[in-house]
Amino acid sequence: EVQLVESGGGLVQAGGSLRLSCAASGFTFGLYSIGWFRQAPGKEREAVSCISNEYGNIYYADSVKGRFTIASDRAKNTVYLSMNNLKPEDTAVYYCTAIRLGASWCSIASLMDYWGKGTLVTVSS
């Protein structure tokens, strides 16, 4: 059974930091790109970041470049998203995703093979 289990969400003040984790199981982790989408209330789903375990390339949305860092631990089948200098507009449910393609495809939600259930990040002003 494929599972993507997110953790690390919570409430933080603007300017603060959080680290999200996505623990993957049920598929060959090293062949997939693992990433994050987010969806704020009343807004469309947005690709945030992604890392290819096979090719090593990384994608970041312009809105998070310089503030978020994605990393993969292949020994633990886990991907981390470190989020610094958080802003109220980062408030959203963050979903872990997996795609059997390189990171350049990570911004297209309809191509994702697997989705987690999400973790809520709330940034207060």
N, CA, C and O atoms as a MOPAC input file, in Angstrom:
PM7 MOZYME 1SCF
protein

 N      0.84500 1    -1.19100 1     0.00000 1
 C      0.00000 1     0.00000 1     0.00000 1
 C      0.88600 1     1.24800 1     0.00000 1
 O      1.78600 1     1.39400 1     0.82800 1
 N      0.60700 1     2.13700 1    -0.94500 1
 C      1.35800 1     3.38900 1    -1.02400 1
 C      0.89600 1     4.34100 1     0.06400 1
 O     -0.30100 1     4.53600 1     0.27500 1
 N      1.86300 1     4.92800 1     0.74800 1
 C      1.53700 1     5.93700 1     1.76100 1
 C      2.50400 1     7.09500 1     1.68600 1
 O      3.71300 1     6.90700 1     1.54300 1
 N      1.96200 1     8.29400 1     1.78300 1
 C      2.73800 1     9.51700 1     1.98100 1
 C      2.16000 1    10.16000 1     3.22900 1
 O      1.00900 1    10.59700 1     3.23500 1
 N      2.95900 1    10.21700 1     4.28500 1
 C      2.46000 1    10.70200 1     5.56600 1
 C      3.19500 1    11.97600 1     5.94400 1
 O      4.40000 1    11.97000 1     6.19600 1
 N      2.44200 1    13.07000 1     5.97800 1
 C      3.03100 1    14.36700 1     6.31200 1
 C      2.99600 1    14.61700 1     7.81400 1
 O      2.10900 1    14.13800 1     8.52100 1
 N      3.96400 1    15.36500 1     8.27800 1
 C      3.97600 1    15.80600 1     9.67300 1
 C      4.75100 1    17.11200 1     9.76300 1
 O      5.46500 1    17.48800 1     8.83300 1
 N      4.60500 1    17.79800 1    10.89200 1
 C      5.37500 1    19.00900 1    11.12300 1
 C      4.61500 1    20.30700 1    10.98300 1
 O      5.15700 1    21.38000 1    11.24900 1
 N      3.36800 1    20.22300 1    10.56900 1
 C      2.58900 1    21.45000 1    10.46100 1
 C      2.25100 1    22.01800 1    11.82600 1
 O      2.45200 1    21.36500 1    12.85000 1
 N      1.73300 1    23.24300 1    11.83100 1
 C      1.36600 1    23.86300 1    13.09400 1
 C      1.17200 1    25.34900 1    12.94500 1
 O      1.07600 1    25.87800 1    11.83700 1
 N      1.11500 1    26.01100 1    14.08000 1
 C      0.91600 1    27.45900 1    14.13600 1
 C      2.24100 1    28.13900 1    14.45700 1
 O      2.94100 1    27.75100 1    15.39200 1
 N      2.57300 1    29.15000 1    13.67600 1
 C      3.83000 1    29.87500 1    13.87900 1
 C      3.59400 1    31.34400 1    13.57200 1
 O      2.72600 1    31.68600 1    12.76900 1
 N      4.35500 1    32.19600 1    14.20100 1
 C      4.25100 1    33.62700 1    13.92000 1
 C      5.01000 1    33.96900 1    12.64300 1
 O      5.93300 1    33.26300 1    12.23700 1
 N      4.60700 1    35.04500 1    12.03600 1
 C      5.30900 1    35.53100 1    10.84100 1
 C      6.78500 1    35.73200 1    11.16300 1
 O      7.14500 1    36.24700 1    12.22100 1
 N      7.62600 1    35.31400 1    10.22500 1
 C      9.06400 1    35.36800 1    10.43400 1
 C      9.64500 1    34.10700 1    11.03700 1
 O     10.86400 1    33.93900 1    11.08400 1
 N      8.78300 1    33.22600 1    11.49800 1
 C      9.22900 1    31.99100 1    12.12300 1
 C      9.52500 1    30.89700 1    11.12100 1
 O      9.50300 1    31.11100 1     9.90900 1
 N      9.80600 1    29.70800 1    11.66000 1
 C     10.20900 1    28.58000 1    10.82400 1
 C      9.45300 1    27.31900 1    11.21400 1
 O      9.02800 1    27.15600 1    12.35800 1
 N      9.29500 1    26.44000 1    10.24600 1
 C      8.75600 1    25.10800 1    10.46000 1
 C      9.47000 1    24.14500 1     9.52500 1
 O      9.99400 1    24.55100 1     8.48700 1
 N      9.49000 1    22.87000 1     9.89200 1
 C     10.00000 1    21.85400 1     8.98300 1
 C      8.94200 1    20.77400 1     8.81800 1
 O      8.52300 1    20.13100 1     9.78100 1
 N      8.52800 1    20.59500 1     7.59000 1
 C      7.59000 1    19.53000 1     7.25900 1
 C      8.34900 1    18.27400 1     6.86100 1
 O      9.42300 1    18.33700 1     6.26300 1
 N      7.76600 1    17.13700 1     7.20500 1
 C      8.32400 1    15.84700 1     6.80000 1
 C      7.28900 1    15.06500 1     6.01700 1
 O      6.08800 1    15.16000 1     6.27400 1
 N      7.77300 1    14.29400 1     5.06000 1
 C      6.91100 1    13.39300 1     4.29700 1
 C      7.56700 1    12.02700 1     4.29200 1
 O      8.60300 1    11.83500 1     3.65700 1
 N      6.96900 1    11.07900 1     4.99600 1
 C      7.47500 1     9.71200 1     5.03700 1
 C      6.75800 1     8.88300 1     3.98600 1
 O      5.53100 1     8.78600 1     3.98500 1
 N      7.53800 1     8.28400 1     3.08900 1
 C      6.96800 1     7.54900 1     1.95600 1
 C      7.16500 1     6.05100 1     2.12100 1
 O      8.18000 1     5.60100 1     2.65200 1
 N      6.18900 1     5.28900 1     1.66500 1
 C      6.29700 1     3.83200 1     1.67500 1
 C      5.40300 1     3.24400 1     0.59800 1
 O      4.46400 1     3.88600 1     0.12800 1
 N      5.71000 1     2.01500 1     0.21600 1
 C      4.86800 1     1.31300 1    -0.75000 1
 C      5.26800 1     1.47700 1    -2.19400 1
 O      4.59800 1     0.93800 1    -3.07500 1
 N      6.33600 1     2.20100 1    -2.47200 1
 C      6.83300 1     2.35100 1    -3.83500 1
 C      8.34300 1     2.56400 1    -3.76700 1
 O      8.89900 1     2.76700 1    -2.68800 1
 N      8.99400 1     2.51900 1    -4.91200 1
 C     10.45500 1     2.63900 1    -4.96900 1
 C     10.83500 1     4.10800 1    -4.86100 1
 O     10.83700 1     4.84400 1    -5.84900 1
 N     11.14900 1     4.50900 1    -3.66100 1
 C     11.40500 1     5.91100 1    -3.34600 1
 C     12.44200 1     6.53300 1    -4.27700 1
 O     12.26900 1     7.66500 1    -4.72700 1
 N     13.49500 1     5.81600 1    -4.56300 1
 C     14.60100 1     6.35800 1    -5.34300 1
 C     14.26500 1     6.66900 1    -6.78900 1
 O     15.04100 1     7.34200 1    -7.46700 1
 N     13.13600 1     6.19900 1    -7.27600 1
 C     12.75100 1     6.42400 1    -8.67300 1
 C     11.76400 1     7.57800 1    -8.82500 1
 O     11.37700 1     7.92100 1    -9.94300 1
 N     11.36500 1     8.16600 1    -7.73500 1
 C     10.31100 1     9.18300 1    -7.76000 1
 C     10.82800 1    10.56100 1    -7.37100 1
 O     11.80700 1    10.70300 1    -6.63800 1
 N     10.14200 1    11.56000 1    -7.88400 1
 C     10.28200 1    12.92100 1    -7.38200 1
 C      9.22000 1    13.11800 1    -6.30500 1
 O      8.04900 1    12.78700 1    -6.49000 1
 N      9.65300 1    13.65500 1    -5.19800 1
 C      8.76200 1    13.88800 1    -4.06800 1
 C      8.67600 1    15.38400 1    -3.81200 1
 O      9.68900 1    16.08400 1    -3.80100 1
 N      7.48000 1    15.85600 1    -3.61100 1
 C      7.35600 1    17.30000 1    -3.43100 1
 C      6.16100 1    17.70300 1    -2.60700 1
 O      5.54800 1    16.89900 1    -1.90400 1
 N      5.85200 1    18.98700 1    -2.72100 1
 C      4.79000 1    19.57300 1    -1.91400 1
 C      3.92600 1    20.50700 1    -2.75500 1
 O      4.42500 1    21.32300 1    -3.53100 1
 N      2.64000 1    20.36300 1    -2.57900 1
 C      1.67000 1    21.33300 1    -3.03900 1
 C      1.03600 1    21.95500 1    -1.79300 1
 O      1.10700 1    21.39200 1    -0.70100 1
 N      0.42600 1    23.10400 1    -1.97000 1
 C     -0.32900 1    23.70200 1    -0.87700 1
 C     -1.62800 1    24.30200 1    -1.41100 1
 O     -1.73800 1    24.67400 1    -2.58000 1
 N     -2.60100 1    24.37900 1    -0.51100 1
 C     -3.87600 1    24.98700 1    -0.87700 1
 C     -4.39700 1    25.79800 1     0.29300 1
 O     -4.64500 1    25.28000 1     1.38200 1
 N     -4.55400 1    27.07800 1     0.03400 1
 C     -5.11300 1    27.98500 1     1.04000 1
 C     -6.62300 1    28.06300 1     0.86000 1
 O     -7.12800 1    27.78700 1    -0.22900 1
 N     -7.34500 1    28.42900 1     1.89800 1
 C     -8.80100 1    28.53200 1     1.79200 1
 C     -9.21600 1    29.47400 1     0.67200 1
 O     -8.76100 1    30.61600 1     0.60500 1
 N    -10.07500 1    28.99200 1    -0.19700 1
 C    -10.57800 1    29.80900 1    -1.27400 1
 C     -9.62200 1    30.02600 1    -2.42200 1
 O     -9.91000 1    30.80200 1    -3.33400 1
 N     -8.48600 1    29.35100 1    -2.39000 1
 C     -7.49900 1    29.52900 1    -3.45600 1
 C     -7.22100 1    28.20900 1    -4.15100 1
 O     -7.53700 1    27.13400 1    -3.64200 1
 N     -6.62400 1    28.31900 1    -5.32100 1
 C     -6.27300 1    27.12000 1    -6.07400 1
 C     -5.03100 1    26.45300 1    -5.48300 1
 O     -4.20700 1    27.08600 1    -4.82300 1
 N     -4.93500 1    25.18200 1    -5.73900 1
 C     -3.77000 1    24.42700 1    -5.31300 1
 C     -2.52300 1    24.94600 1    -6.02800 1
 O     -2.56300 1    25.26100 1    -7.21700 1
 N     -1.41800 1    25.02900 1    -5.28800 1
 C     -0.18100 1    25.61500 1    -5.80900 1
 C      0.99300 1    24.68500 1    -5.55500 1
 O      1.16000 1    24.17200 1    -4.44800 1
 N      1.80600 1    24.46800 1    -6.58100 1
 C      3.03300 1    23.69000 1    -6.38800 1
 C      4.03200 1    24.52500 1    -5.60600 1
 O      4.20000 1    25.71400 1    -5.87600 1
 N      4.68600 1    23.91200 1    -4.65200 1
 C      5.62700 1    24.61500 1    -3.77800 1
 C      7.07100 1    24.22900 1    -4.08300 1
 O      7.90600 1    25.09100 1    -4.36000 1
 N      7.35600 1    22.94400 1    -4.03200 1
 C      8.73400 1    22.48400 1    -4.21600 1
 C      8.73100 1    21.00000 1    -4.48500 1
 O      7.76600 1    20.30100 1    -4.17700 1
 N      9.82700 1    20.51900 1    -5.06700 1
 C      9.92000 1    19.11200 1    -5.41700 1
 C     11.39100 1    18.74900 1    -5.59400 1
 O     12.20300 1    19.58200 1    -5.99600 1
 N     11.72200 1    17.50700 1    -5.29200 1
 C     13.08600 1    17.02700 1    -5.49500 1
 C     13.04300 1    15.67200 1    -6.16500 1
 O     12.24700 1    14.81000 1    -5.79100 1
 N     13.89200 1    15.48400 1    -7.14900 1
 C     13.97200 1    14.20700 1    -7.84100 1
 C     15.00500 1    13.32800 1    -7.16100 1
 O     16.18000 1    13.68800 1    -7.08700 1
 N     14.57300 1    12.17900 1    -6.66600 1
 C     15.52000 1    11.24900 1    -6.06200 1
 C     16.37100 1    10.55200 1    -7.11900 1
 O     17.46200 1    10.06900 1    -6.81700 1
 N     15.88400 1    10.49800 1    -8.34600 1
 C     16.61700 1     9.79300 1    -9.39700 1
 C     17.61400 1    10.70200 1   -10.09600 1
 O     18.73500 1    10.28700 1   -10.39000 1
 N     17.20900 1    11.95300 1   -10.36700 1
 C     18.04300 1    12.85100 1   -11.15200 1
 C     18.68600 1    13.95600 1   -10.32100 1
 O     19.64900 1    14.58400 1   -10.76100 1
 N     18.16300 1    14.19500 1    -9.13000 1
 C     18.75700 1    15.19100 1    -8.24000 1
 C     18.29900 1    16.61500 1    -8.46700 1
 O     18.68200 1    17.50700 1    -7.71100 1
 N     17.47500 1    16.85900 1    -9.50500 1
 C     17.05600 1    18.24000 1    -9.73200 1
 C     15.94000 1    18.64000 1    -8.77100 1
 O     15.21200 1    17.80700 1    -8.23300 1
 N     15.84300 1    19.95000 1    -8.58400 1
 C     14.92100 1    20.51900 1    -7.59500 1
 C     14.10100 1    21.63100 1    -8.22600 1
 O     14.59200 1    22.39500 1    -9.05700 1
 N     12.85400 1    21.70500 1    -7.81800 1
 C     11.95700 1    22.77100 1    -8.24900 1
 C     11.50300 1    23.57000 1    -7.03000 1
 O     11.19600 1    23.00300 1    -5.98000 1
 N     11.46400 1    24.88900 1    -7.18300 1
 C     10.86600 1    25.77900 1    -6.18700 1
 C      9.93300 1    26.75200 1    -6.89700 1
 O     10.25900 1    27.26900 1    -7.96500 1
 N      8.78700 1    26.99300 1    -6.30500 1
 C      7.93300 1    28.06900 1    -6.79000 1
 C      8.61600 1    29.40000 1    -6.50000 1
 O      9.34900 1    29.52700 1    -5.51900 1
 N      8.37800 1    30.38300 1    -7.34800 1
 C      8.98800 1    31.69600 1    -7.15100 1
 C      8.63000 1    32.28500 1    -5.79000 1
 O      9.42600 1    33.00100 1    -5.18200 1
 N      7.43300 1    31.97800 1    -5.32300 1
 C      6.95100 1    32.56100 1    -4.07100 1
 C      7.70400 1    32.05900 1    -2.83800 1
 O      7.60600 1    32.66400 1    -1.77000 1
 N      8.45300 1    30.96700 1    -2.97100 1
 C      9.15700 1    30.41400 1    -1.80700 1
 C     10.66900 1    30.36100 1    -1.98500 1
 O     11.38500 1    29.98300 1    -1.05800 1
 N     11.16300 1    30.73100 1    -3.15900 1
 C     12.60600 1    30.69300 1    -3.39600 1
 C     13.33200 1    31.58100 1    -2.39200 1
 O     12.92200 1    32.71000 1    -2.12300 1
 N     14.41300 1    31.04800 1    -1.85100 1
 C     15.19400 1    31.78600 1    -0.87100 1
 C     14.69800 1    31.63200 1     0.55400 1
 O     15.39300 1    32.01400 1     1.49600 1
 N     13.49900 1    31.07600 1     0.72600 1
 C     12.94300 1    30.89700 1     2.07000 1
 C     12.74100 1    29.42100 1     2.41600 1
 O     12.90400 1    29.02900 1     3.57200 1
 N     12.39200 1    28.61100 1     1.43600 1
 C     12.13900 1    27.18500 1     1.65200 1
 C     13.28000 1    26.36400 1     1.07900 1
 O     13.87500 1    26.72400 1     0.06200 1
 N     13.58000 1    25.24700 1     1.75000 1
 C     14.60800 1    24.32200 1     1.27100 1
 C     14.06900 1    22.90000 1     1.36700 1
 O     13.54700 1    22.48500 1     2.40200 1
 N     14.20500 1    22.16600 1     0.27400 1
 C     13.75000 1    20.77800 1     0.25000 1
 C     14.96000 1    19.86100 1     0.27800 1
 O     15.99800 1    20.15800 1    -0.31400 1
 N     14.81200 1    18.74100 1     0.97500 1
 C     15.90300 1    17.77100 1     1.06000 1
 C     15.31700 1    16.37300 1     1.17000 1
 O     14.22200 1    16.17800 1     1.69600 1
 N     16.07100 1    15.40700 1     0.66400 1
 C     15.61200 1    14.02500 1     0.68100 1
 C     16.60000 1    13.15000 1     1.43100 1
 O     17.80900 1    13.24400 1     1.22100 1
 N     16.08300 1    12.30400 1     2.30000 1
 C     16.88900 1    11.32000 1     3.01900 1
 C     16.48300 1     9.94900 1     2.49700 1
 O     15.47000 1     9.39200 1     2.91900 1
 N     17.27300 1     9.41100 1     1.58200 1
 C     16.89800 1     8.16100 1     0.93500 1
 C     16.99600 1     6.97700 1     1.88600 1
 O     16.34100 1     5.95500 1     1.68200 1
 N     17.81900 1     7.11400 1     2.92800 1
 C     17.92500 1     6.03000 1     3.91700 1
 C     16.63200 1     5.91000 1     4.72700 1
 O     16.28800 1     4.82900 1     5.20500 1
 N     15.92700 1     7.02400 1     4.87500 1
 C     14.69600 1     7.02400 1     5.66900 1
 C     13.45100 1     7.12000 1     4.80600 1
 O     12.33800 1     7.14900 1     5.33000 1
 N     13.62100 1     7.17000 1     3.49000 1
 C     12.47800 1     7.36000 1     2.59100 1
 C     11.63400 1     8.56500 1     3.00800 1
 O     10.40500 1     8.49900 1     3.03400 1
 N     12.30200 1     9.64100 1     3.32700 1
 C     11.62500 1    10.82500 1     3.84400 1
 C     12.15200 1    12.07300 1     3.15800 1
 O     13.35200 1    12.21800 1     2.92300 1
 N     11.23800 1    12.96200 1     2.84600 1
 C     11.57900 1    14.26600 1     2.28100 1
 C     11.18000 1    15.33900 1     3.28300 1
 O     10.13100 1    15.26500 1     3.92300 1
 N     12.04800 1    16.33600 1     3.39900 1
 C     11.82100 1    17.42800 1     4.34500 1
 C     11.67100 1    18.74300 1     3.60000 1
 O     12.32400 1    18.97500 1     2.58300 1
 N     10.80900 1    19.59000 1     4.11300 1
 C     10.66800 1    20.94600 1     3.59100 1
 C     10.90400 1    21.90700 1     4.74500 1
 O     10.05700 1    22.05000 1     5.62700 1
 N     12.04400 1    22.55800 1     4.73500 1
 C     12.36200 1    23.54800 1     5.75600 1
 C     11.85500 1    24.89900 1     5.28600 1
 O     12.20500 1    25.37100 1     4.20400 1
 N     11.02900 1    25.51100 1     6.11200 1
 C     10.37700 1    26.76400 1     5.73600 1
 C     10.80400 1    27.84600 1     6.71600 1
 O     10.51900 1    27.77600 1     7.91100 1
 N     11.48900 1    28.84200 1     6.18500 1
 C     11.98100 1    29.94300 1     7.00900 1
 C     11.31200 1    31.24600 1     6.59100 1
 O     10.73500 1    31.35400 1     5.50900 1
 N     11.40700 1    32.23700 1     7.48500 1
 C     10.81600 1    33.55000 1     7.20900 1
 C      9.37800 1    33.40200 1     6.70300 1
 O      9.00200 1    33.96300 1     5.67300 1
 N      8.60800 1    32.65100 1     7.43800 1
 C      7.23700 1    32.37800 1     7.01300 1
 C      6.38400 1    33.63600 1     7.02700 1
 O      6.55900 1    34.52000 1     7.86600 1
 N      5.46500 1    33.69300 1     6.08400 1
 C      4.57800 1    34.83900 1     5.92300 1
 C      3.12300 1    34.37900 1     6.07000 1
 O      2.82600 1    33.20600 1     5.84800 1
 N      2.23700 1    35.26500 1     6.43200 1
 C      0.82400 1    34.87500 1     6.54200 1
 C      0.29200 1    34.24100 1     5.25500 1
 O     -0.56900 1    33.36200 1     5.30600 1
 N      0.79500 1    34.67600 1     4.12000 1
 C      0.33500 1    34.10600 1     2.85200 1
 C      0.83000 1    32.68600 1     2.62100 1
 O      0.42300 1    32.04800 1     1.65000 1
 N      1.68800 1    32.18300 1     3.47900 1
 C      2.10200 1    30.77900 1     3.40200 1
 C      1.09400 1    29.85400 1     4.09500 1
 O      1.21000 1    28.63100 1     4.01800 1
 N      0.12200 1    30.43900 1     4.76000 1
 C     -0.89600 1    29.64800 1     5.43900 1
 C     -1.66800 1    28.79700 1     4.43600 1
 O     -2.23400 1    29.31100 1     3.47100 1
 N     -1.68200 1    27.49100 1     4.67800 1
 C     -2.32900 1    26.55600 1     3.74500 1
 C     -2.23100 1    25.14700 1     4.29600 1
 O     -1.51300 1    24.88400 1     5.26100 1
 N     -2.96700 1    24.25100 1     3.66500 1
 C     -2.73600 1    22.82700 1     3.88500 1
 C     -1.65600 1    22.40000 1     2.89500 1
 O     -1.75900 1    22.65100 1     1.69400 1
 N     -0.63700 1    21.76200 1     3.41300 1
 C      0.48800 1    21.32700 1     2.59200 1
 C      0.37300 1    19.82100 1     2.35500 1
 O      0.25600 1    19.03000 1     3.29100 1
 N      0.40900 1    19.45500 1     1.08200 1
 C      0.26700 1    18.05900 1     0.67800 1
 C      1.56600 1    17.53700 1     0.09600 1
 O      2.19600 1    18.18900 1    -0.73600 1
 N      1.95500 1    16.36400 1     0.53900 1
 C      3.10300 1    15.68500 1    -0.04200 1
 C      2.64900 1    14.93700 1    -1.29200 1
 O      1.56500 1    14.35300 1    -1.31900 1
 N      3.49300 1    14.96000 1    -2.33100 1
 C      3.14800 1    14.29800 1    -3.59000 1
 C      4.33100 1    13.48600 1    -4.10700 1
 O      5.47900 1    13.71200 1    -3.72500 1
 N      4.02300 1    12.54700 1    -4.97600 1
 C      5.06200 1    11.74300 1    -5.61300 1
 C      4.73000 1    11.56400 1    -7.08300 1
 O      3.57700 1    11.34400 1    -7.45300 1
 N      5.76400 1    11.66300 1    -7.91800 1
 C      5.59500 1    11.52100 1    -9.36100 1
 C      6.77100 1    10.74300 1    -9.91400 1
 O      7.91800 1    10.95200 1    -9.51800 1
 N      6.46300 1     9.83000 1   -10.85100 1
 C      7.51000 1     8.98800 1   -11.45500 1
 C      8.11300 1     9.71400 1   -12.66300 1
 O      8.22000 1     9.15000 1   -13.75200 1
 N      8.50200 1    10.96600 1   -12.45100 1
 C      9.15100 1    11.77000 1   -13.46800 1
 C     10.12200 1    12.70700 1   -12.75900 1
 O     10.17100 1    12.74300 1   -11.52900 1
 N     10.89100 1    13.46200 1   -13.53200 1
 C     11.81700 1    14.40500 1   -12.93800 1
 C     11.13300 1    15.60500 1   -12.32000 1
 O      9.93800 1    15.82800 1   -12.51300 1
 N     11.90100 1    16.36800 1   -11.58000 1
 C     11.35000 1    17.49200 1   -10.82500 1
 C     10.77100 1    18.58200 1   -11.71700 1
 O      9.97400 1    19.39400 1   -11.24700 1
 N     11.14600 1    18.61800 1   -12.97800 1
 C     10.61700 1    19.65400 1   -13.86300 1
 C      9.12600 1    19.47400 1   -14.12100 1
 O      8.47200 1    20.38800 1   -14.62100 1
 N      8.58100 1    18.30200 1   -13.78500 1
 C      7.15800 1    18.04000 1   -13.97500 1
 C      6.35900 1    18.27500 1   -12.69500 1
 O      5.14200 1    18.08800 1   -12.67900 1
 N      7.01900 1    18.67400 1   -11.65300 1
 C      6.39500 1    18.70100 1   -10.33800 1
 C      5.34800 1    19.79100 1   -10.14900 1
 O      4.60500 1    19.75400 1    -9.16900 1
 N      5.26800 1    20.74500 1   -11.04500 1
 C      4.31000 1    21.82800 1   -10.85200 1
 C      2.93200 1    21.50200 1   -11.42400 1
 O      2.01200 1    22.31400 1   -11.32500 1
 N      2.78600 1    20.33400 1   -12.01500 1
 C      1.53300 1    19.97300 1   -12.67700 1
 C      0.79900 1    18.95800 1   -11.79800 1
 O      1.15000 1    17.77900 1   -11.77200 1
 N     -0.21600 1    19.42700 1   -11.08300 1
 C     -0.89700 1    18.58700 1   -10.10000 1
 C     -1.51600 1    17.34100 1   -10.71900 1
 O     -1.52100 1    16.27700 1   -10.10000 1
 N     -2.03300 1    17.46700 1   -11.92400 1
 C     -2.71800 1    16.33400 1   -12.55400 1
 C     -1.77900 1    15.18200 1   -12.89500 1
 O     -2.23800 1    14.07300 1   -13.16800 1
 N     -0.46800 1    15.43200 1   -12.88500 1
 C      0.48900 1    14.37700 1   -13.20500 1
 C      0.93500 1    13.58300 1   -11.98200 1
 O      1.56800 1    12.53600 1   -12.12500 1
 N      0.61800 1    14.06000 1   -10.79200 1
 C      1.08700 1    13.39300 1    -9.59200 1
 C      0.50900 1    11.98600 1    -9.50000 1
 O     -0.67500 1    11.77100 1    -9.75700 1
 N      1.36100 1    11.02900 1    -9.12800 1
 C      0.91700 1     9.64900 1    -8.97000 1
 C      0.28100 1     9.40400 1    -7.60700 1
 O     -0.68400 1     8.65000 1    -7.48500 1
 N      0.83600 1    10.05300 1    -6.58300 1
 C      0.33900 1     9.81700 1    -5.21900 1
 C      0.25700 1    11.12600 1    -4.44400 1
 O      1.01200 1    12.06700 1    -4.69000 1
 N     -0.67300 1    11.15800 1    -3.51200 1
 C     -0.87800 1    12.32500 1    -2.64800 1
 C     -0.99600 1    11.88200 1    -1.19300 1
 O     -1.55400 1    10.82700 1    -0.89300 1
 N     -0.46200 1    12.70400 1    -0.30000 1
 C     -0.72000 1    12.52100 1     1.11800 1
 C     -2.01700 1    13.19900 1     1.50600 1
 O     -2.69600 1    13.79600 1     0.67100 1
 N     -2.35500 1    13.10000 1     2.79400 1
 C     -3.61200 1    13.67700 1     3.27900 1
 C     -3.47600 1    15.13100 1     3.69500 1
 O     -4.48200 1    15.81700 1     3.87900 1
 N     -2.26000 1    15.60700 1     3.84400 1
 C     -2.03700 1    17.01600 1     4.13200 1
 C     -1.76300 1    17.32800 1     5.58600 1
 O     -2.16300 1    16.59400 1     6.49100 1
 N     -1.06700 1    18.44400 1     5.78900 1
 C     -0.80500 1    18.96100 1     7.12700 1
 C     -0.99300 1    20.47600 1     7.08900 1
 O     -0.56000 1    21.13400 1     6.14200 1
 N     -1.62900 1    21.02200 1     8.10300 1
 C     -1.98500 1    22.43100 1     8.10100 1
 C     -0.85500 1    23.28300 1     8.66400 1
 O     -0.30900 1    23.00500 1     9.73200 1
 N     -0.52400 1    24.32300 1     7.91900 1
 C      0.43900 1    25.33100 1     8.36500 1
 C     -0.30800 1    26.65700 1     8.48600 1
 O     -0.92200 1    27.12900 1     7.52900 1
 N     -0.24700 1    27.24000 1     9.66000 1
 C     -0.90100 1    28.52300 1     9.89900 1
 C      0.14300 1    29.52200 1    10.36600 1
 O      0.84200 1    29.29200 1    11.35200 1
 N      0.24200 1    30.63500 1     9.64700 1
 C      1.20600 1    31.68100 1     9.98200 1
 C      0.42800 1    32.91800 1    10.41500 1
 O     -0.32700 1    33.49500 1     9.63300 1
 N      0.61700 1    33.30900 1    11.64300 1
 C     -0.09700 1    34.46800 1    12.18000 1
 C      0.72200 1    35.73800 1    11.99200 1
 O      1.95200 1    35.72000 1    12.02300 1
 N      0.01200 1    36.82900 1    11.80000 1
 C      0.71000 1    38.10600 1    11.56100 1
 C      0.97000 1    38.84400 1    12.86200 1
 O      1.54600 1    39.93200 1    12.85000 1

